[in-house]
Amino acid sequence: MPPVAYSWGRYPRTAQTLVDVTDRHACLPRPASSMLPYGNGRSYGDSCLNADGDLLRTRALDRFIAFDPTTGVLSCEAGVLFSEILNLAVPQGWFLPVTPGTCFVTIGGAIANDVHGKNHHRAGTIGHHVVSLELLRSDGQRLQCSAAENADWFSATIGGLGLTGLITRVEIHLRRIASPWMSTETIKFPDVDTFFELSAASERDYEYTVAWIDCAAKGKALGRGLFSRANHAPALADQRPDAPKRRLTMRVTPPVSLVNPLSLRAFNWAYYHRQRQPAWRATTRYEAFFYPLDGIGQWNRMYGPRGFLQYQCVVPPGQSASTIPRLIECISRAGGGSFLAVLKQFGDIPSLGMLSFPRPGTTLALDFPNAGPSTFALLDQLDTLVAASGGAVYPAKDARMSGTHFRQYFPGWEAFSRFIDPRFSSSFWRRVME
Amino acid sequence: MQNVLVVGATSAIAEATCRLYAARGARLCLAGRNTQRLNDMADDLRVRGAQDVAVHALDVNDIANHAQFIESAWQGRSGMDVVLIAHGTLPDQTACETSAELSLQEFATNATSTIALLTPIANRMQASGKGTIAVISSVAGDRGRASNYLYGSAKAAVTTFLSGLRQRLYAHGVHVLTIKPGFVDTPMTRNFKKGALWAKPDAVATGIVRAIDRKRAIAYLPGFWALIMLIIRCVPEAIFKRVKL
Ligand SMILES: Cc1cc2nc3c(=O)[nH]c(=O)nc-3n(C[C@H](O)[C@H](O)[C@H](O)COP(=O)(O)OP(=O)(O)OC[C@H]3O[C@@H](n4cnc5c(N)ncnc54)[C@H](O)[C@@H]3O)c2cc1C
Ligand SMILES: NC(=O)c1ccc[n+]([C@@H]2O[C@H](COP(=O)([O-])OP(=O)(O)OC[C@H]3O[C@@H](n4cnc5c(N)ncnc54)[C@H](OP(=O)(O)O)[C@@H]3O)[C@@H](O)[C@H]2O)c1
């Protein structure tokens, strides 16, 4: 039986042939049916899966090619992890220009989803910092892509969901930092309106903003949460000890999800009330600020053998004040959300990719244990609200949106289709093209 | 700053080891037959902090070429602090059983070439009176098994050769390390089903560097293989011959 490859949500599970790509100069293999690049499997749904086809694993393409510590331009193979870039760059005073909430993603995978971070309002998406990339097609062609050269292939491949070919090599611009520390401030907010106020007030002076919301709270407390804003700290006079490198790992999958309505309410209540003050400041290591979940290896197993679904949507600016509370209400009424509900205001820097997800508005992201049909029904309900608002759902986190919704969210899909490599396909793409 | 020479540098275990030396700012000298790959590695190791990386094309079976290779590797260096020999192949045992030619070819790659390389290298190291010669042998060399005794006997030859070399060079301040990995997830073992006993090249590399730093004589990697092999070596031949391994 062919091995099962997982995405981060451990749903769906599909059998496929795993092929390791070990040489960036070699041609692509000839798949029996179709192939799809697979980075580090940190996408949640089926966009990094290719049921009954081949998956080209890129983790062995993990070589750096060049780094200029005076300009911060790094050139590397596509399977290099963000964690590896940080290990190299931070001691030399450089940082990732954009990072998702985990550092265990490959640079190729990050570009294929055009990932965003807490600094979207300042820095846009990862695509804005890609100087150039090489795209290898199944016919053996190698396209050098940048804003100036093969610009159409460049914008198809950024956020191209791995469908335009294999990214072999990438050149990106890093961001200068004075220290590995972050100056952070956390502020409690009682409702969604206050979230919008805090966001607007923080954008100018804070490079990073994000909020955690208590998605179990109802009634007057609906949408309460903790707003977090931060900047890279200046060089610190006192030499602080490095972060301890302790890592826990969930080695086994519990028989049932540890996330259920009871544990959820308890956790969220305690998390919201853990601090009495309305606001507090801290200086923390960048790892603790950007990647709190990376401290627990394979935390995705806590949702049990049925896995989980993540839902991330964006609602345009004019609609968010009305739609976001309705989404949260829908979730809190169903009691099915998770510990990790995140709200963030995207800025208005236009994304470069034809299928990029980030666009101006408010983005909401959260996990749902897979409880079967009721979970899917709830997510369909959310989709109806998002679609009516003119928003979109993030393919990197999706395992179930309908083709109709996808095509409405991403009107560029038709123009994009022309750039798909004839031998490439994915479970996600076949699903949303149905 | 350490001078490090690696033969069979494109091996997954060797590459992981090179990265650890690069992070220490070592001067590296890489030898292997895939020069494209060696040049990619050289770029990578420079970014990771290596002071200087030189690349040498070498097919270890091309013994006539060894002298010239060693001459150029040593050129401009005061001597080597570490020589790591890592090349190897995993022969198809069944195919070897019907072809003496193939058997000898595989034996040459895994044993004869190493002995040939170590002869001049040992003399250079002895003359400089410092450093460590580290060679990747295998747990497979500890006992012949039906499933891979051609490979096992080549590794046994290397292990025994190293044991003698260690005694000889000890008096001259040169250390000899025999590295005996268990199952490692590398291109060599691509087609094997992986289980709990399997280690990653990174972990083995960390073990290699630690063993070199501590001037150990033999390093089973990961360490639990010492125990497994102790037990396997103790089984009397009369019983061992009936076991399927
Ligand atoms: C805890 C957590 C937090 C996250 N936070 C965020 C966040 O804040 N913002 C955000 O945007 N995302 C976030 N994500 C999602 C994650 O950043 C993306 O899914 C990312 O693309 C995963 O990268 P990967 O290397 O694991 O790629 P995979 O998930 O393996 O693949 C992703 C896509 O990239 C393609 N691909 C991979 N390698 C290549 C290549 N070499 N060439 C061409 N295509 C390729 C694949 O085909 C697939 O379509 C988060 C994920 C987790 C688990
Ligand atoms: N993997 C295991 O489970 C395991 C266990 C015990 C011991 N070992 C030993 O560990 C060492 C490293 O192997 P690995 O696991 O890292 O496998 P690997 O990645 O396949 O490396 C083997 C290397 O040997 C090189 N090589 C083979 N023949 C050569 C020749 N004639 N001339 C020059 N180079 C040659 C190969 O070079 P090319 O790139 O040019 O092919 C390749 O780089 C080997 O000695 C192996 O026997 C491995």
Tab-separated table of N, CA and C in Angstrom, chain A residues 13-145:
chain	number	residue	atom	x	y	z
A	13	ARG	N	-6.981	12.063	4.767
A	13	ARG	CA	-5.834	11.152	4.672
A	13	ARG	C	-5.865	10.524	3.303
A	14	THR	N	-4.800	10.645	2.593
A	14	THR	CA	-4.810	10.107	1.243
A	14	THR	C	-3.517	9.363	0.978
A	15	ALA	N	-3.639	8.284	0.207
A	15	ALA	CA	-2.468	7.505	-0.161
A	15	ALA	C	-1.853	8.128	-1.411
A	16	GLN	N	-0.544	8.235	-1.431
A	16	GLN	CA	0.141	8.754	-2.603
A	16	GLN	C	1.557	8.219	-2.655
A	17	THR	N	2.190	8.374	-3.792
A	17	THR	CA	3.567	7.917	-3.942
A	17	THR	C	4.491	9.065	-3.551
A	18	LEU	N	5.393	8.797	-2.604
A	18	LEU	CA	6.299	9.848	-2.153
A	18	LEU	C	7.617	9.756	-2.904
A	19	VAL	N	8.016	10.861	-3.503
A	19	VAL	CA	9.262	10.904	-4.265
A	19	VAL	C	10.122	12.024	-3.686
A	20	ASP	N	11.355	11.700	-3.309
A	20	ASP	CA	12.241	12.740	-2.771
A	20	ASP	C	12.987	13.440	-3.895
A	21	VAL	N	12.911	14.744	-3.919
A	21	VAL	CA	13.714	15.523	-4.863
A	21	VAL	C	15.012	15.869	-4.136
A	22	THR	N	16.151	15.403	-4.674
A	22	THR	CA	17.409	15.609	-3.950
A	22	THR	C	18.390	16.494	-4.715
A	23	ASP	N	18.080	16.783	-5.981
A	23	ASP	CA	19.033	17.518	-6.795
A	23	ASP	C	18.292	18.596	-7.582
A	24	ARG	N	18.601	19.844	-7.301
A	24	ARG	CA	17.833	20.902	-7.960
A	24	ARG	C	18.185	21.044	-9.429
A	25	HIS	N	19.312	20.425	-9.857
A	25	HIS	CA	19.694	20.524	-11.269
A	25	HIS	C	19.056	19.427	-12.118
A	26	ALA	N	18.479	18.430	-11.460
A	26	ALA	CA	17.909	17.302	-12.203
A	26	ALA	C	16.542	17.661	-12.773
A	27	CYS	N	16.102	16.878	-13.777
A	27	CYS	CA	14.762	17.066	-14.323
A	27	CYS	C	13.746	16.466	-13.367
A	28	LEU	N	12.493	16.781	-13.575
A	28	LEU	CA	11.443	16.218	-12.732
A	28	LEU	C	11.199	14.766	-13.121
A	29	PRO	N	10.739	13.951	-12.160
A	29	PRO	CA	10.397	12.565	-12.510
A	29	PRO	C	9.154	12.540	-13.395
A	30	ARG	N	8.922	11.380	-14.026
A	30	ARG	CA	7.708	11.218	-14.851
A	30	ARG	C	6.671	10.507	-14.004
A	31	PRO	N	5.665	11.191	-13.551
A	31	PRO	CA	4.670	10.534	-12.694
A	31	PRO	C	3.724	9.667	-13.522
A	32	ALA	N	3.171	8.639	-12.875
A	32	ALA	CA	2.199	7.795	-13.558
A	32	ALA	C	0.947	8.616	-13.863
A	33	SER	N	0.468	9.378	-12.867
A	33	SER	CA	-0.691	10.232	-13.159
A	33	SER	C	-0.282	11.705	-13.067
A	34	SER	N	-0.148	12.228	-11.855
A	34	SER	CA	0.240	13.638	-11.730
A	34	SER	C	1.140	13.801	-10.521
A	35	MET	N	1.749	14.974	-10.414
A	35	MET	CA	2.632	15.216	-9.266
A	35	MET	C	2.354	16.581	-8.654
A	36	LEU	N	2.827	16.753	-7.391
A	36	LEU	CA	2.651	18.012	-6.673
A	36	LEU	C	3.804	18.165	-5.684
A	37	PRO	N	4.423	19.353	-5.620
A	37	PRO	CA	5.462	19.538	-4.601
A	37	PRO	C	4.864	19.470	-3.188
A	38	TYR	N	5.655	18.979	-2.251
A	38	TYR	CA	5.249	18.892	-0.846
A	38	TYR	C	6.409	19.433	-0.027
A	39	GLY	N	6.168	20.531	0.686
A	39	GLY	CA	7.249	21.157	1.457
A	39	GLY	C	7.386	20.476	2.797
A	40	ASN	N	6.842	21.109	3.851
A	40	ASN	CA	6.916	20.467	5.162
A	40	ASN	C	5.530	20.119	5.690
A	41	GLY	N	4.544	20.089	4.815
A	41	GLY	CA	3.203	19.647	5.211
A	41	GLY	C	2.548	20.489	6.282
A	42	ARG	N	2.845	21.800	6.310
A	42	ARG	CA	2.233	22.668	7.328
A	42	ARG	C	0.956	23.329	6.833
A	43	SER	N	0.524	23.002	5.621
A	43	SER	CA	-0.803	23.434	5.206
A	43	SER	C	-1.782	22.488	5.893
A	44	TYR	N	-2.963	23.004	6.178
A	44	TYR	CA	-3.880	22.207	6.998
A	44	TYR	C	-4.719	21.207	6.218
A	45	GLY	N	-5.173	21.577	5.055
A	45	GLY	CA	-6.169	20.748	4.377
A	45	GLY	C	-5.584	19.860	3.316
A	46	ASP	N	-6.046	20.033	2.069
A	46	ASP	CA	-5.599	19.132	1.007
A	46	ASP	C	-4.837	19.861	-0.097
A	47	SER	N	-4.422	21.117	0.159
A	47	SER	CA	-3.716	21.834	-0.909
A	47	SER	C	-2.299	21.306	-1.093
A	48	CYS	N	-1.753	20.607	-0.086
A	48	CYS	CA	-0.414	20.026	-0.247
A	48	CYS	C	-0.510	18.517	-0.478
A	49	LEU	N	-1.699	18.021	-0.815
A	49	LEU	CA	-1.880	16.581	-1.037
A	49	LEU	C	-2.300	16.312	-2.488
A	50	ASN	N	-2.023	15.095	-2.930
A	50	ASN	CA	-2.346	14.723	-4.302
A	50	ASN	C	-2.767	13.251	-4.309
A	51	ALA	N	-4.007	13.006	-3.909
A	51	ALA	CA	-4.491	11.631	-3.745
A	51	ALA	C	-4.239	10.797	-4.997
A	52	ASP	N	-3.690	9.614	-4.804
A	52	ASP	CA	-3.407	8.649	-5.878
A	52	ASP	C	-2.371	9.125	-6.884
A	53	GLY	N	-1.739	10.255	-6.600
A	53	GLY	CA	-0.679	10.733	-7.496
A	53	GLY	C	0.656	10.733	-6.774
A	54	ASP	N	1.604	11.491	-7.299
A	54	ASP	CA	2.928	11.575	-6.683
A	54	ASP	C	3.051	12.864	-5.880
A	55	LEU	N	3.787	12.787	-4.764
A	55	LEU	CA	4.164	13.985	-4.026
A	55	LEU	C	5.678	14.120	-4.126
A	56	LEU	N	6.126	15.268	-4.583
A	56	LEU	CA	7.570	15.508	-4.679
A	56	LEU	C	8.022	16.175	-3.392
A	57	ARG	N	8.654	15.405	-2.539
A	57	ARG	CA	9.087	15.986	-1.260
A	57	ARG	C	10.354	16.817	-1.474
A	58	THR	N	10.324	18.043	-0.972
A	58	THR	CA	11.420	18.981	-1.274
A	58	THR	C	12.379	19.210	-0.112
A	59	ARG	N	12.169	18.528	0.998
A	59	ARG	CA	12.980	18.844	2.179
A	59	ARG	C	14.477	18.580	1.979
A	60	ALA	N	14.813	17.712	1.015
A	60	ALA	CA	16.237	17.454	0.797
A	60	ALA	C	16.899	18.594	0.011
A	61	LEU	N	16.098	19.483	-0.556
A	61	LEU	CA	16.673	20.666	-1.216
A	61	LEU	C	16.899	21.716	-0.126
A	62	ASP	N	17.882	21.459	0.728
A	62	ASP	CA	18.017	22.320	1.908
A	62	ASP	C	19.358	23.032	1.957
A	63	ARG	N	19.877	23.384	0.782
A	63	ARG	CA	21.181	24.068	0.772
A	63	ARG	C	21.029	25.570	0.593
A	64	PHE	N	21.845	26.291	1.316
A	64	PHE	CA	21.964	27.716	1.058
A	64	PHE	C	22.838	27.881	-0.175
A	65	ILE	N	22.645	28.967	-0.896
A	65	ILE	CA	23.461	29.212	-2.078
A	65	ILE	C	24.364	30.416	-1.865
A	66	ALA	N	23.818	31.481	-1.326
A	66	ALA	CA	24.627	32.661	-1.027
A	66	ALA	C	23.895	33.527	-0.017
A	67	PHE	N	24.663	34.227	0.792
A	67	PHE	CA	24.065	35.194	1.711
A	67	PHE	C	24.996	36.383	1.815
A	68	ASP	N	24.435	37.561	1.592
A	68	ASP	CA	25.239	38.764	1.705
A	68	ASP	C	24.820	39.508	2.967
A	69	PRO	N	25.615	39.416	4.021
A	69	PRO	CA	25.212	40.037	5.286
A	69	PRO	C	25.219	41.565	5.238
A	70	THR	N	25.705	42.157	4.140
A	70	THR	CA	25.611	43.619	4.068
A	70	THR	C	24.270	44.062	3.471
A	71	THR	N	23.726	43.268	2.532
A	71	THR	CA	22.443	43.657	1.931
A	71	THR	C	21.269	42.849	2.468
A	72	GLY	N	21.549	41.695	3.094
A	72	GLY	CA	20.471	40.840	3.597
A	72	GLY	C	19.807	40.014	2.515
A	73	VAL	N	20.414	39.894	1.344
A	73	VAL	CA	19.817	39.066	0.295
A	73	VAL	C	20.316	37.629	0.452
A	74	LEU	N	19.368	36.710	0.596
A	74	LEU	CA	19.679	35.297	0.798
A	74	LEU	C	19.186	34.512	-0.403
A	75	SER	N	20.056	33.640	-0.907
A	75	SER	CA	19.653	32.760	-1.990
A	75	SER	C	19.765	31.331	-1.466
A	76	CYS	N	18.727	30.526	-1.675
A	76	CYS	CA	18.761	29.161	-1.147
A	76	CYS	C	17.861	28.250	-1.947
A	77	GLU	N	17.982	26.949	-1.702
A	77	GLU	CA	17.096	25.984	-2.337
A	77	GLU	C	15.711	26.062	-1.680
A	78	ALA	N	14.721	25.532	-2.397
A	78	ALA	CA	13.334	25.761	-1.994
A	78	ALA	C	12.898	24.982	-0.753
A	79	GLY	N	13.669	23.938	-0.374
A	79	GLY	CA	13.245	23.138	0.773
A	79	GLY	C	13.811	23.612	2.099
A	80	VAL	N	14.537	24.724	2.096
A	80	VAL	CA	15.101	25.258	3.345
A	80	VAL	C	13.957	25.736	4.238
A	81	LEU	N	14.035	25.394	5.518
A	81	LEU	CA	12.989	25.796	6.460
A	81	LEU	C	13.227	27.217	6.978
A	82	PHE	N	12.154	27.887	7.345
A	82	PHE	CA	12.280	29.200	7.978
A	82	PHE	C	13.125	29.104	9.245
A	83	SER	N	12.996	28.004	9.977
A	83	SER	CA	13.792	27.856	11.204
A	83	SER	C	15.285	27.858	10.866
A	84	GLU	N	15.639	27.254	9.734
A	84	GLU	CA	17.050	27.204	9.337
A	84	GLU	C	17.540	28.589	8.904
A	85	ILE	N	16.653	29.340	8.237
A	85	ILE	CA	17.026	30.705	7.847
A	85	ILE	C	17.251	31.549	9.107
A	86	LEU	N	16.373	31.390	10.092
A	86	LEU	CA	16.516	32.167	11.328
A	86	LEU	C	17.819	31.825	12.036
A	87	ASN	N	18.137	30.522	12.101
A	87	ASN	CA	19.376	30.120	12.773
A	87	ASN	C	20.597	30.750	12.119
A	88	LEU	N	20.514	30.911	10.805
A	88	LEU	CA	21.619	31.520	10.081
A	88	LEU	C	21.625	33.037	10.238
A	89	ALA	N	20.442	33.637	10.086
A	89	ALA	CA	20.375	35.082	9.907
A	89	ALA	C	20.340	35.877	11.212
A	90	VAL	N	19.627	35.382	12.216
A	90	VAL	CA	19.446	36.176	13.434
A	90	VAL	C	20.787	36.560	14.081
A	91	PRO	N	21.723	35.601	14.223
A	91	PRO	CA	23.020	36.003	14.822
A	91	PRO	C	23.761	37.057	14.004
A	92	GLN	N	23.398	37.192	12.704
A	92	GLN	CA	24.053	38.194	11.879
A	92	GLN	C	23.211	39.462	11.736
A	93	GLY	N	22.137	39.545	12.555
A	93	GLY	CA	21.348	40.777	12.554
A	93	GLY	C	20.288	40.870	11.466
A	94	TRP	N	19.812	39.736	10.986
A	94	TRP	CA	18.769	39.741	9.959
A	94	TRP	C	17.618	38.848	10.384
A	95	PHE	N	16.431	39.162	9.852
A	95	PHE	CA	15.224	38.419	10.234
A	95	PHE	C	14.364	38.188	8.993
A	96	LEU	N	13.433	37.225	9.096
A	96	LEU	CA	12.510	36.972	7.991
A	96	LEU	C	11.664	38.223	7.756
A	97	PRO	N	11.446	38.589	6.500
A	97	PRO	CA	10.650	39.791	6.237
A	97	PRO	C	9.183	39.587	6.598
A	98	VAL	N	8.730	38.327	6.485
A	98	VAL	CA	7.341	37.949	6.781
A	98	VAL	C	7.405	36.525	7.300
A	99	THR	N	6.687	36.227	8.374
A	99	THR	CA	6.679	34.837	8.842
A	99	THR	C	5.301	34.411	9.326
A	100	PRO	N	4.892	33.182	8.981
A	100	PRO	CA	3.645	32.660	9.540
A	100	PRO	C	3.857	32.267	11.001
A	101	GLY	N	2.825	31.708	11.627
A	101	GLY	CA	2.886	31.373	13.037
A	101	GLY	C	3.644	30.105	13.370
A	102	THR	N	4.353	29.549	12.412
A	102	THR	CA	5.240	28.424	12.678
A	102	THR	C	6.491	28.634	11.839
A	103	CYS	N	7.653	28.242	12.392
A	103	CYS	CA	8.878	28.425	11.601
A	103	CYS	C	9.243	27.136	10.874
A	104	PHE	N	8.368	26.129	10.970
A	104	PHE	CA	8.675	24.864	10.293
A	104	PHE	C	8.015	24.787	8.914
A	105	VAL	N	8.120	25.845	8.159
A	105	VAL	CA	7.642	25.832	6.774
A	105	VAL	C	8.852	26.005	5.867
A	106	THR	N	8.738	25.448	4.653
A	106	THR	CA	9.821	25.636	3.695
A	106	THR	C	9.592	26.960	2.961
A	107	ILE	N	10.668	27.511	2.430
A	107	ILE	CA	10.533	28.764	1.693
A	107	ILE	C	9.697	28.538	0.424
A	108	GLY	N	9.859	27.377	-0.206
A	108	GLY	CA	9.060	27.076	-1.408
A	108	GLY	C	7.575	26.996	-1.076
A	109	GLY	N	7.250	26.311	0.014
A	109	GLY	CA	5.859	26.184	0.441
A	109	GLY	C	5.278	27.531	0.841
A	110	ALA	N	6.097	28.357	1.491
A	110	ALA	CA	5.630	29.677	1.922
A	110	ALA	C	5.290	30.544	0.709
A	111	ILE	N	6.105	30.440	-0.345
A	111	ILE	CA	5.832	31.234	-1.548
A	111	ILE	C	4.588	30.704	-2.260
A	112	ALA	N	4.453	29.370	-2.313
A	112	ALA	CA	3.317	28.786	-3.024
A	112	ALA	C	1.985	29.146	-2.367
A	113	ASN	N	2.000	29.520	-1.078
A	113	ASN	CA	0.775	29.993	-0.438
A	113	ASN	C	0.818	31.502	-0.218
A	114	ASP	N	1.862	32.146	-0.684
A	114	ASP	CA	2.073	33.581	-0.463
A	114	ASP	C	1.697	33.953	0.976
A	115	VAL	N	2.406	33.379	1.921
A	115	VAL	CA	2.023	33.497	3.334
A	115	VAL	C	2.161	34.928	3.854
A	116	HIS	N	1.387	35.188	4.893
A	116	HIS	CA	1.378	36.502	5.544
A	116	HIS	C	1.723	36.312	7.011
A	117	GLY	N	2.042	37.409	7.671
A	117	GLY	CA	2.332	37.337	9.100
A	117	GLY	C	1.638	38.467	9.835
A	118	LYS	N	2.093	38.679	11.072
A	118	LYS	CA	1.477	39.716	11.906
A	118	LYS	C	1.839	41.118	11.424
A	119	ASN	N	2.762	41.208	10.471
A	119	ASN	CA	3.160	42.530	9.962
A	119	ASN	C	2.562	42.800	8.591
A	120	HIS	N	1.459	42.152	8.260
A	120	HIS	CA	0.907	42.355	6.907
A	120	HIS	C	0.661	43.826	6.599
A	121	HIS	N	0.193	44.589	7.581
A	121	HIS	CA	-0.117	46.001	7.329
A	121	HIS	C	1.126	46.813	6.972
A	122	ARG	N	2.311	46.275	7.286
A	122	ARG	CA	3.544	46.990	6.959
A	122	ARG	C	4.271	46.360	5.787
A	123	ALA	N	4.321	45.025	5.785
A	123	ALA	CA	5.256	44.329	4.888
A	123	ALA	C	4.567	43.540	3.779
A	124	GLY	N	3.252	43.495	3.783
A	124	GLY	CA	2.569	42.690	2.766
A	124	GLY	C	2.804	41.212	3.007
A	125	THR	N	2.963	40.454	1.932
A	125	THR	CA	3.134	39.004	2.068
A	125	THR	C	4.566	38.620	1.693
A	126	ILE	N	4.887	37.332	1.816
A	126	ILE	CA	6.253	36.877	1.517
A	126	ILE	C	6.615	37.212	0.064
A	127	GLY	N	5.605	37.165	-0.820
A	127	GLY	CA	5.852	37.444	-2.235
A	127	GLY	C	6.507	38.797	-2.477
A	128	HIS	N	6.200	39.774	-1.642
A	128	HIS	CA	6.778	41.111	-1.822
A	128	HIS	C	8.273	41.133	-1.566
A	129	HIS	N	8.800	40.085	-0.961
A	129	HIS	CA	10.219	40.088	-0.583
A	129	HIS	C	11.028	39.084	-1.377
A	130	VAL	N	10.359	38.449	-2.334
A	130	VAL	CA	11.069	37.508	-3.199
A	130	VAL	C	11.725	38.299	-4.317
A	131	VAL	N	13.042	38.208	-4.405
A	131	VAL	CA	13.765	38.927	-5.455
A	131	VAL	C	13.631	38.152	-6.765
A	132	SER	N	13.833	36.836	-6.686
A	132	SER	CA	13.701	36.002	-7.877
A	132	SER	C	13.507	34.557	-7.461
A	133	LEU	N	13.049	33.743	-8.379
A	133	LEU	CA	12.957	32.313	-8.121
A	133	LEU	C	13.134	31.565	-9.430
A	134	GLU	N	13.503	30.294	-9.323
A	134	GLU	CA	13.583	29.451	-10.508
A	134	GLU	C	12.449	28.441	-10.462
A	135	LEU	N	11.725	28.353	-11.592
A	135	LEU	CA	10.603	27.434	-11.687
A	135	LEU	C	10.966	26.337	-12.680
A	136	LEU	N	10.891	25.089	-12.215
A	136	LEU	CA	11.206	23.948	-13.082
A	136	LEU	C	9.907	23.299	-13.539
A	137	ARG	N	9.757	23.203	-14.858
A	137	ARG	CA	8.533	22.645	-15.425
A	137	ARG	C	8.756	21.183	-15.810
A	138	SER	N	7.682	20.458	-15.983
A	138	SER	CA	7.820	19.031	-16.277
A	138	SER	C	8.424	18.791	-17.660
A	139	ASP	N	8.384	19.792	-18.557
A	139	ASP	CA	9.018	19.603	-19.866
A	139	ASP	C	10.509	19.922	-19.816
A	140	GLY	N	11.029	20.175	-18.611
A	140	GLY	CA	12.465	20.405	-18.460
A	140	GLY	C	12.846	21.878	-18.521
A	141	GLN	N	11.894	22.734	-18.891
A	141	GLN	CA	12.179	24.169	-18.947
A	141	GLN	C	12.473	24.725	-17.561
A	142	ARG	N	13.430	25.632	-17.475
A	142	ARG	CA	13.699	26.338	-16.216
A	142	ARG	C	13.427	27.811	-16.431
A	143	LEU	N	12.440	28.330	-15.725
A	143	LEU	CA	12.085	29.736	-15.896
A	143	LEU	C	12.640	30.544	-14.738
A	144	GLN	N	13.455	31.555	-15.075
A	144	GLN	CA	13.940	32.470	-14.048
A	144	GLN	C	12.867	33.544	-13.913
A	145	CYS	N	12.298	33.668	-12.716
A	145	CYS	CA	11.161	34.578	-12.566
A	145	CYS	C	11.435	35.670	-11.549
